[in-house]
Amino acid sequence: MESLQKEHDRLLNKSNLSKPLTSIDKILSALTTARAQISSDPTSTAATAITLAKLQNQINPIVAHLNDDQKEIHSALTKYGKALDKKFKTAASASTDYEPLNGDRESGLISRAIAMHLIREGSFDVASMFFQEAEEKGEMLDIEDGLTREFRDLYEILDAMKVRRDLGPAIQWARNKATLLDARGSNLEFELCRLQYIWYFMGGEIGGVGNKRALEYARREFGRFQDKYLPEIEKLITAFAFLPTIHSSPYAPLFSDPERMWTDVSRSFTKEFCSLLGLSAESPLYIAATAGAIALPTLLKMTSIRKEKNTAWSSVNELPVEIPLPPRYQFHSIFVCPVSKDQTTETNPPMMLPCGHVIAQDSLHRLAKGGSQVTLKCPYCPKESTAAQAKRVYL
Ligand SMILES: [Zn+2]
């Protein structure tokens, strides 16, 4: 892995395109000047010839430079490619089993996922180019018109927080959407105002502890949150009593890491903003690609074992191995039947017996061989019931 890292670093160093770009700019300006000179006196062939000769003299060395720069990048890229091939001997072939991947342009699902990802990441220029190209290819992306504008707003608000440490636009947005946020049980507005208070308290951009602005802010803004967040507000205000020794006081944790608070609040903001648009907080394409990258080594190993042992895996929707993903990548609760050890599905859902024990529907049917009215004993306690009394559990 070390050699790979080395080649990657080298590529990163070499792939600086600023030199070629400067060269191209120089060529462009030489061409523009020459064109202006020629068009100012288009009848004089002698003058034109001189201008062209000069132009050639000017441009030739720049082009030579450009080629050299390109060679450097190209060789670094080739070396990196070779290092990759050496490290990862098994080629992961792209699956074409799935409809979105089999090149069906009409559905455009993959393109849609990419376009959505670009918008969500704030790469609006790239996204608009992508849209244009997709349109030329006749792909249907089916993305709402207003979505780019919404995300532009989001990035403006996040930028204000990140660059200027200005919570104003974020608080304004949260206030405008207060009803919707409340309905979701979100405490975003309070979270934002609390950070504003803490930022003032810490002296914010002015420096020094215990800014008077914090107290004024609390008086002006915290009233509206009293019903819901009184204990929290009390803590924030009482901290004033410990002003000179705040970092050794019981209130120290409230003020210990303002940088992290900014990151956390930005994340909460993004999450709530996306959820009001009906979107997840993180780009699904990013999650899918990351989860795929985590799973790839296991999948490759599985493929090679299958080839070696010549075994086939018949279950289409399930992998024969478990691939543990980090907790934040787990979105659905699953239920595994304690009797059959099968994971429950839509067609074989979990069923709860009157005693409260849950087993899969197939297991229940097996227990109640004679039909839904036959008395069966729960596999986990002495209680008896019938299959008809079992209720489906929705996860
Ligand atoms: Zn039971």
Tab-separated table of C-alpha atoms and ligand atoms in Angstrom:
chain	number	residue	atom	x	y	z
A	1	MET	CA	0.000	0.000	0.000
A	2	GLU	CA	2.945	2.294	0.711
A	3	SER	CA	4.225	2.204	-2.864
A	4	LEU	CA	0.712	3.031	-4.030
A	5	GLN	CA	0.550	5.997	-1.675
A	6	LYS	CA	3.935	7.173	-2.983
A	7	GLU	CA	2.803	7.069	-6.601
A	8	HIS	CA	-0.447	8.767	-5.668
A	9	ASP	CA	1.418	11.586	-3.934
A	10	ARG	CA	3.723	11.936	-6.912
A	11	LEU	CA	0.736	12.140	-9.247
A	12	LEU	CA	-0.847	14.733	-7.012
A	13	ASN	CA	2.326	16.843	-7.116
A	14	LYS	CA	2.772	16.489	-10.851
A	15	SER	CA	-0.826	16.915	-11.811
A	16	ASN	CA	-0.714	20.614	-11.128
A	17	LEU	CA	-2.352	22.012	-14.222
A	18	SER	CA	-1.599	25.649	-13.453
A	19	LYS	CA	1.529	25.637	-15.658
A	20	PRO	CA	-0.225	24.263	-18.771
A	21	LEU	CA	-3.125	26.639	-18.141
A	22	THR	CA	-0.772	29.640	-18.029
A	23	SER	CA	0.804	28.418	-21.261
A	24	ILE	CA	-2.586	28.125	-22.942
A	25	ASP	CA	-3.543	31.588	-21.721
A	26	LYS	CA	-0.333	32.914	-23.259
A	27	ILE	CA	-1.147	31.229	-26.589
A	28	LEU	CA	-4.663	32.623	-26.511
A	29	SER	CA	-3.502	36.161	-25.872
A	30	ALA	CA	-0.843	35.906	-28.630
A	31	LEU	CA	-3.530	34.692	-31.065
A	32	THR	CA	-5.947	37.443	-30.074
A	33	THR	CA	-3.286	40.126	-30.496
A	34	ALA	CA	-2.267	38.741	-33.891
A	35	ARG	CA	-5.881	38.635	-35.051
A	36	ALA	CA	-6.403	42.240	-33.983
A	37	GLN	CA	-3.240	43.300	-35.812
A	38	ILE	CA	-4.233	41.513	-39.019
A	39	SER	CA	-7.805	42.765	-38.993
A	40	SER	CA	-6.611	46.347	-38.444
A	41	ASP	CA	-4.889	46.204	-41.838
A	42	PRO	CA	-6.307	43.214	-43.746
A	43	THR	CA	-5.141	44.418	-47.176
A	44	SER	CA	-1.413	44.452	-46.451
A	45	THR	CA	-0.103	40.935	-47.126
A	46	ALA	CA	3.411	41.921	-46.061
A	47	ALA	CA	2.229	43.105	-42.636
A	48	THR	CA	0.135	39.953	-42.253
A	49	ALA	CA	3.111	37.768	-43.129
A	50	ILE	CA	5.259	39.536	-40.543
A	51	THR	CA	2.551	39.210	-37.874
A	52	LEU	CA	2.143	35.495	-38.633
A	53	ALA	CA	5.888	34.877	-38.529
A	54	LYS	CA	6.113	36.659	-35.196
A	55	LEU	CA	3.169	34.663	-33.944
A	56	GLN	CA	4.862	31.429	-34.905
A	57	ASN	CA	8.050	32.439	-33.092
A	58	GLN	CA	6.052	33.307	-30.025
A	59	ILE	CA	3.902	30.210	-29.941
A	60	ASN	CA	6.360	27.440	-30.835
A	61	PRO	CA	8.359	27.532	-27.574
A	62	ILE	CA	5.141	27.718	-25.525
A	63	VAL	CA	3.742	24.652	-27.276
A	64	ALA	CA	7.013	22.839	-26.634
A	65	HIS	CA	6.714	23.685	-22.940
A	66	LEU	CA	3.140	22.548	-22.930
A	67	ASN	CA	4.142	19.173	-24.356
A	68	ASP	CA	6.828	18.764	-21.708
A	69	ASP	CA	4.376	19.521	-18.909
A	70	GLN	CA	1.927	17.093	-20.370
A	71	LYS	CA	4.592	14.373	-20.584
A	72	GLU	CA	5.338	14.767	-16.888
A	73	ILE	CA	1.690	14.379	-15.919
A	74	HIS	CA	1.232	11.524	-18.336
A	75	SER	CA	4.190	9.583	-16.973
A	76	ALA	CA	3.051	10.096	-13.358
A	77	LEU	CA	-0.405	8.871	-14.357
A	78	THR	CA	0.997	5.787	-16.089
A	79	LYS	CA	3.161	4.949	-13.086
A	80	TYR	CA	0.179	5.289	-10.757
A	81	GLY	CA	-1.886	3.061	-13.054
A	82	LYS	CA	0.859	0.425	-13.006
A	83	ALA	CA	1.123	0.593	-9.206
A	84	LEU	CA	-2.654	0.126	-8.979
A	85	ASP	CA	-2.567	-2.878	-11.318
A	86	LYS	CA	0.245	-4.403	-9.306
A	87	LYS	CA	-1.569	-3.972	-6.017
A	88	PHE	CA	-5.054	-5.001	-7.157
A	89	LYS	CA	-4.527	-7.991	-9.373
A	90	THR	CA	-8.158	-9.026	-9.641
A	91	ALA	CA	-10.055	-6.734	-11.899
A	92	ALA	CA	-13.462	-5.838	-10.544
A	93	SER	CA	-15.663	-6.127	-13.568
A	94	ALA	CA	-18.683	-3.886	-13.649
A	95	SER	CA	-21.926	-5.699	-13.231
A	96	THR	CA	-24.347	-5.379	-16.094
A	97	ASP	CA	-27.042	-7.460	-14.465
A	98	TYR	CA	-28.990	-4.519	-13.250
A	99	GLU	CA	-31.244	-2.483	-15.426
A	100	PRO	CA	-29.858	0.968	-14.490
A	101	LEU	CA	-26.319	-0.185	-15.341
A	102	ASN	CA	-26.999	-1.873	-18.653
A	103	GLY	CA	-26.754	1.280	-20.676
A	104	ASP	CA	-30.459	1.936	-20.965
A	105	ARG	CA	-30.328	5.629	-21.746
A	106	GLU	CA	-34.073	6.096	-21.527
A	107	SER	CA	-34.213	5.363	-17.825
A	108	GLY	CA	-31.141	7.541	-17.157
A	109	LEU	CA	-31.093	6.436	-13.530
A	110	ILE	CA	-27.330	6.510	-13.163
A	111	SER	CA	-27.102	9.901	-14.852
A	112	ARG	CA	-29.822	11.184	-12.557
A	113	ALA	CA	-27.917	9.958	-9.507
A	114	ILE	CA	-24.754	11.674	-10.751
A	115	ALA	CA	-26.576	14.933	-11.516
A	116	MET	CA	-28.250	14.915	-8.105
A	117	HIS	CA	-24.891	14.284	-6.457
A	118	LEU	CA	-23.273	17.210	-8.283
A	119	ILE	CA	-26.068	19.578	-7.260
A	120	ARG	CA	-25.970	18.399	-3.680
A	121	GLU	CA	-22.206	18.794	-3.482
A	122	GLY	CA	-22.552	22.376	-4.704
A	123	SER	CA	-20.715	21.741	-7.999
A	124	PHE	CA	-23.284	23.785	-9.914
A	125	ASP	CA	-21.120	24.542	-12.964
A	126	VAL	CA	-20.276	20.896	-13.491
A	127	ALA	CA	-23.925	19.977	-12.907
A	128	SER	CA	-25.187	22.397	-15.529
A	129	MET	CA	-22.650	21.056	-18.058
A	130	PHE	CA	-23.760	17.540	-17.163
A	131	PHE	CA	-27.415	18.504	-17.739
A	132	GLN	CA	-26.544	19.982	-21.091
A	133	GLU	CA	-24.681	16.868	-22.209
A	134	ALA	CA	-27.408	14.557	-20.942
A	135	GLU	CA	-29.960	16.550	-22.894
A	136	GLU	CA	-27.855	16.286	-26.040
A	137	LYS	CA	-27.726	12.527	-25.559
A	138	GLY	CA	-31.487	12.480	-25.101
A	139	GLU	CA	-31.416	11.294	-21.488
A	140	MET	CA	-34.302	12.029	-19.174
A	141	LEU	CA	-32.903	13.201	-15.844
A	142	ASP	CA	-36.217	14.079	-14.258
A	143	ILE	CA	-34.853	16.549	-11.720
A	144	GLU	CA	-37.021	19.346	-10.419
A	145	ASP	CA	-36.230	22.758	-11.867
A	146	GLY	CA	-35.997	24.512	-8.520
A	147	LEU	CA	-33.579	22.051	-6.941
A	148	THR	CA	-30.385	23.800	-8.058
A	149	ARG	CA	-31.710	27.100	-6.694
A	150	GLU	CA	-32.582	25.470	-3.371
A	151	PHE	CA	-29.060	24.061	-3.039
A	152	ARG	CA	-27.510	27.362	-4.052
A	153	ASP	CA	-29.421	28.870	-1.110
A	154	LEU	CA	-28.153	26.112	1.165
A	155	TYR	CA	-24.542	26.712	0.149
A	156	GLU	CA	-24.892	30.471	0.596
A	157	ILE	CA	-26.196	29.940	4.123
A	158	LEU	CA	-23.484	27.380	4.936
A	159	ASP	CA	-20.819	29.666	3.483
A	160	ALA	CA	-21.994	32.545	5.669
A	161	MET	CA	-21.608	30.247	8.676
A	162	LYS	CA	-18.271	28.820	7.644
A	163	VAL	CA	-16.510	31.834	6.186
A	164	ARG	CA	-18.005	34.795	8.050
A	165	ARG	CA	-19.247	32.973	11.145
A	166	ASP	CA	-22.581	34.616	10.394
A	167	LEU	CA	-25.626	32.706	11.641
A	168	GLY	CA	-28.083	35.358	10.465
A	169	PRO	CA	-29.180	33.752	7.166
A	170	ALA	CA	-29.462	30.311	8.797
A	171	ILE	CA	-31.615	31.612	11.662
A	172	GLN	CA	-33.776	33.534	9.201
A	173	TRP	CA	-34.302	30.378	7.140
A	174	ALA	CA	-35.185	28.341	10.245
A	175	ARG	CA	-37.698	31.028	11.265
A	176	ASN	CA	-39.331	31.038	7.849
A	177	LYS	CA	-39.706	27.276	8.004
A	178	ALA	CA	-40.588	27.154	11.728
A	179	THR	CA	-43.947	25.415	11.241
A	180	LEU	CA	-42.511	22.687	9.036
A	181	LEU	CA	-39.512	22.182	11.316
A	182	ASP	CA	-41.745	22.017	14.384
A	183	ALA	CA	-43.872	19.393	12.723
A	184	ARG	CA	-40.727	17.293	12.291
A	185	GLY	CA	-39.848	17.784	15.965
A	186	SER	CA	-36.691	19.598	14.914
A	187	ASN	CA	-34.889	21.913	17.339
A	188	LEU	CA	-32.807	23.542	14.630
A	189	GLU	CA	-33.778	27.144	15.377
A	190	PHE	CA	-32.853	26.771	19.037
A	191	GLU	CA	-29.612	25.041	18.122
A	192	LEU	CA	-28.682	27.965	15.870
A	193	CYS	CA	-29.623	30.615	18.445
A	194	ARG	CA	-27.749	28.742	21.164
A	195	LEU	CA	-24.607	28.739	19.044
A	196	GLN	CA	-25.076	32.462	18.361
A	197	TYR	CA	-25.261	33.074	22.102
A	198	ILE	CA	-22.211	30.890	22.826
A	199	TRP	CA	-20.277	32.605	20.045
A	200	TYR	CA	-21.059	36.015	21.534
A	201	PHE	CA	-20.315	34.704	25.021
A	202	MET	CA	-16.878	33.502	23.916
A	203	GLY	CA	-16.258	36.891	22.387
A	204	GLY	CA	-16.781	35.576	18.860
A	205	GLU	CA	-14.696	37.241	16.263
A	206	ILE	CA	-13.793	40.067	18.678
A	207	GLY	CA	-11.937	37.810	21.110
A	208	GLY	CA	-12.056	37.791	24.914
A	209	VAL	CA	-14.638	36.144	27.111
A	210	GLY	CA	-18.066	37.272	28.236
A	211	ASN	CA	-19.232	39.682	25.653
A	212	LYS	CA	-22.119	41.906	26.719
A	213	ARG	CA	-23.733	41.069	23.416
A	214	ALA	CA	-24.410	37.558	24.656
A	215	LEU	CA	-26.613	38.799	27.478
A	216	GLU	CA	-28.452	41.219	25.237
A	217	TYR	CA	-28.942	38.432	22.716
A	218	ALA	CA	-30.301	36.060	25.337
A	219	ARG	CA	-32.754	38.704	26.600
A	220	ARG	CA	-33.959	39.428	23.112
A	221	GLU	CA	-34.142	35.948	21.595
A	222	PHE	CA	-34.444	33.228	24.227
A	223	GLY	CA	-37.963	34.160	25.372
A	224	ARG	CA	-39.603	32.303	22.538
A	225	PHE	CA	-37.829	29.038	23.437
A	226	GLN	CA	-38.708	29.101	27.160
A	227	ASP	CA	-41.549	26.605	26.941
A	228	LYS	CA	-39.456	23.922	25.378
A	229	TYR	CA	-35.848	24.551	26.370
A	230	LEU	CA	-35.971	26.265	29.777
A	231	PRO	CA	-33.417	24.030	31.564
A	232	GLU	CA	-30.977	24.514	28.697
A	233	ILE	CA	-31.483	28.296	28.688
A	234	GLU	CA	-31.003	28.423	32.455
A	235	LYS	CA	-27.652	26.697	32.089
A	236	LEU	CA	-26.544	29.090	29.363
A	237	ILE	CA	-27.503	32.163	31.386
A	238	THR	CA	-26.150	30.898	34.724
A	239	ALA	CA	-22.783	30.461	33.058
A	240	PHE	CA	-22.447	34.250	33.383
A	241	ALA	CA	-21.937	33.797	37.128
A	242	PHE	CA	-18.726	31.893	36.353
A	243	LEU	CA	-17.512	34.327	33.761
A	244	PRO	CA	-13.910	34.823	34.934
A	245	THR	CA	-13.275	31.112	35.521
A	246	ILE	CA	-15.614	29.656	32.939
A	247	HIS	CA	-13.177	26.976	31.747
A	248	SER	CA	-12.804	25.467	35.223
A	249	SER	CA	-16.512	25.842	36.057
A	250	PRO	CA	-19.246	23.185	35.807
A	251	TYR	CA	-20.369	24.985	32.636
A	252	ALA	CA	-17.045	24.482	30.865
A	253	PRO	CA	-18.350	21.722	28.542
A	254	LEU	CA	-20.885	24.190	27.089
A	255	PHE	CA	-18.093	26.433	25.877
A	256	SER	CA	-15.193	24.050	25.417
A	257	ASP	CA	-15.165	23.393	21.681
A	258	PRO	CA	-16.818	26.124	19.608
A	259	GLU	CA	-15.206	24.860	16.375
A	260	ARG	CA	-16.900	21.509	16.750
A	261	MET	CA	-20.176	23.269	17.520
A	262	TRP	CA	-19.995	25.118	14.200
A	263	THR	CA	-19.419	21.843	12.365
A	264	ASP	CA	-22.249	20.102	14.244
A	265	VAL	CA	-24.692	22.944	13.654
A	266	SER	CA	-23.783	23.091	9.938
A	267	ARG	CA	-24.452	19.377	9.727
A	268	SER	CA	-27.814	19.683	11.517
A	269	PHE	CA	-28.721	22.535	9.217
A	270	THR	CA	-27.882	20.528	6.076
A	271	LYS	CA	-29.850	17.577	7.420
A	272	GLU	CA	-32.992	19.610	8.144
A	273	PHE	CA	-32.707	21.546	4.891
A	274	CYS	CA	-32.488	18.321	2.879
A	275	SER	CA	-35.248	16.623	4.833
A	276	LEU	CA	-37.667	19.456	4.023
A	277	LEU	CA	-36.847	18.803	0.363
A	278	GLY	CA	-37.586	15.127	0.941
A	279	LEU	CA	-33.915	14.191	0.561
A	280	SER	CA	-31.468	12.374	2.806
A	281	ALA	CA	-28.723	14.369	4.509
A	282	GLU	CA	-25.936	12.702	2.552
A	283	SER	CA	-25.847	12.156	-1.185
A	284	PRO	CA	-27.106	8.621	-1.926
A	285	LEU	CA	-24.492	8.250	-4.660
A	286	TYR	CA	-21.738	9.063	-2.169
A	287	ILE	CA	-23.147	6.573	0.332
A	288	ALA	CA	-23.552	3.864	-2.308
A	289	ALA	CA	-20.018	4.387	-3.642
A	290	THR	CA	-18.490	4.399	-0.146
A	291	ALA	CA	-20.439	1.320	0.946
A	292	GLY	CA	-19.383	-0.338	-2.321
A	293	ALA	CA	-15.748	0.506	-1.678
A	294	ILE	CA	-15.997	-0.996	1.818
A	295	ALA	CA	-17.621	-4.123	0.398
A	296	LEU	CA	-15.303	-4.512	-2.590
A	297	PRO	CA	-12.469	-6.534	-0.962
A	298	THR	CA	-14.989	-9.040	0.452
A	299	LEU	CA	-16.826	-9.257	-2.859
A	300	LEU	CA	-13.578	-9.858	-4.747
A	301	LYS	CA	-12.564	-12.559	-2.314
A	302	MET	CA	-15.995	-14.142	-2.638
A	303	THR	CA	-15.733	-14.180	-6.439
A	304	SER	CA	-12.311	-15.839	-6.353
A	305	ILE	CA	-13.459	-18.471	-3.845
A	306	ARG	CA	-16.506	-19.188	-5.970
A	307	LYS	CA	-14.295	-19.636	-9.003
A	308	GLU	CA	-11.841	-21.865	-7.137
A	309	LYS	CA	-14.438	-24.104	-5.525
A	310	ASN	CA	-16.775	-23.847	-8.452
A	311	THR	CA	-19.777	-23.166	-6.254
A	312	ALA	CA	-22.825	-21.208	-7.236
A	313	TRP	CA	-24.892	-18.941	-5.047
A	314	SER	CA	-28.508	-19.119	-6.003
A	315	SER	CA	-30.043	-16.411	-3.841
A	316	VAL	CA	-30.281	-13.316	-6.011
A	317	ASN	CA	-31.147	-10.676	-3.435
A	318	GLU	CA	-28.797	-11.808	-0.742
A	319	LEU	CA	-25.033	-12.147	-0.396
A	320	PRO	CA	-23.595	-15.320	1.135
A	321	VAL	CA	-21.418	-13.216	3.449
A	322	GLU	CA	-22.159	-10.405	5.804
A	323	ILE	CA	-20.505	-7.077	5.020
A	324	PRO	CA	-20.403	-4.934	8.132
A	325	LEU	CA	-20.955	-1.251	7.387
A	326	PRO	CA	-20.512	1.609	9.864
A	327	PRO	CA	-23.659	2.312	11.936
A	328	ARG	CA	-24.453	5.502	10.036
A	329	TYR	CA	-24.814	3.414	6.873
A	330	GLN	CA	-27.494	1.223	8.366
A	331	PHE	CA	-30.899	2.501	7.438
A	332	HIS	CA	-33.327	-0.336	7.988
A	333	SER	CA	-34.070	-2.521	10.949
A	334	ILE	CA	-33.927	-6.163	10.085
A	335	PHE	CA	-35.421	-9.169	11.806
A	336	VAL	CA	-33.939	-12.635	11.746
A	337	CYS	CA	-36.303	-15.439	12.683
A	338	PRO	CA	-34.947	-17.245	15.771
A	339	VAL	CA	-36.418	-20.540	14.516
A	340	SER	CA	-35.366	-20.678	10.860
A	341	LYS	CA	-32.500	-18.125	11.129
A	342	ASP	CA	-33.864	-16.522	7.956
A	343	GLN	CA	-33.994	-12.786	7.569
A	344	THR	CA	-37.625	-11.774	7.196
A	345	THR	CA	-38.821	-10.249	3.924
A	346	GLU	CA	-41.992	-8.739	2.453
A	347	THR	CA	-43.209	-12.216	1.506
A	348	ASN	CA	-42.046	-13.815	4.756
A	349	PRO	CA	-42.706	-11.069	7.329
A	350	PRO	CA	-42.149	-11.249	11.095
A	351	MET	CA	-45.256	-12.383	12.997
A	352	MET	CA	-45.908	-11.804	16.696
A	353	LEU	CA	-47.662	-14.482	18.706
A	354	PRO	CA	-50.067	-13.412	21.465
A	355	CYS	CA	-47.326	-14.133	24.033
A	356	GLY	CA	-45.152	-11.445	22.445
A	357	HIS	CA	-42.572	-13.739	20.828
A	358	VAL	CA	-41.832	-13.012	17.185
A	359	ILE	CA	-41.006	-15.560	14.468
A	360	ALA	CA	-41.077	-15.505	10.674
A	361	GLN	CA	-44.334	-16.288	8.878
A	362	ASP	CA	-42.852	-19.398	7.221
A	363	SER	CA	-41.838	-20.789	10.622
A	364	LEU	CA	-45.312	-20.038	11.946
A	365	HIS	CA	-46.891	-21.926	9.044
A	366	ARG	CA	-44.578	-24.846	9.650
A	367	LEU	CA	-45.624	-24.952	13.322
A	368	ALA	CA	-49.300	-24.739	12.412
A	369	LYS	CA	-49.252	-27.579	9.952
A	370	GLY	CA	-52.940	-28.281	10.255
A	371	GLY	CA	-54.052	-24.736	9.390
A	372	SER	CA	-54.527	-21.352	10.956
A	373	GLN	CA	-56.998	-22.567	13.635
A	374	VAL	CA	-54.779	-25.386	14.958
A	375	THR	CA	-53.376	-24.756	18.429
A	376	LEU	CA	-49.599	-24.438	18.454
A	377	LYS	CA	-47.110	-23.959	21.227
A	378	CYS	CA	-44.790	-20.970	21.081
A	379	PRO	CA	-41.207	-22.233	20.482
A	380	TYR	CA	-39.954	-19.929	23.261
A	381	CYS	CA	-42.544	-20.166	26.040
A	382	PRO	CA	-45.293	-22.538	27.120
A	383	LYS	CA	-48.134	-20.324	25.825
A	384	GLU	CA	-50.417	-21.808	23.196
A	385	SER	CA	-52.214	-19.979	20.442
A	386	THR	CA	-53.310	-20.324	16.822
A	387	ALA	CA	-51.611	-18.979	13.711
A	388	ALA	CA	-54.645	-16.795	13.066
A	389	GLN	CA	-53.986	-14.942	16.339
A	390	ALA	CA	-50.475	-13.925	15.271
A	391	LYS	CA	-50.068	-10.353	14.123
A	392	ARG	CA	-47.707	-9.022	11.511
A	393	VAL	CA	-44.894	-6.811	12.806
A	394	TYR	CA	-43.878	-3.824	10.668
A	395	LEU	CA	-40.275	-2.728	11.043
B	1	ZN	ZN	-43.944	-17.181	23.507
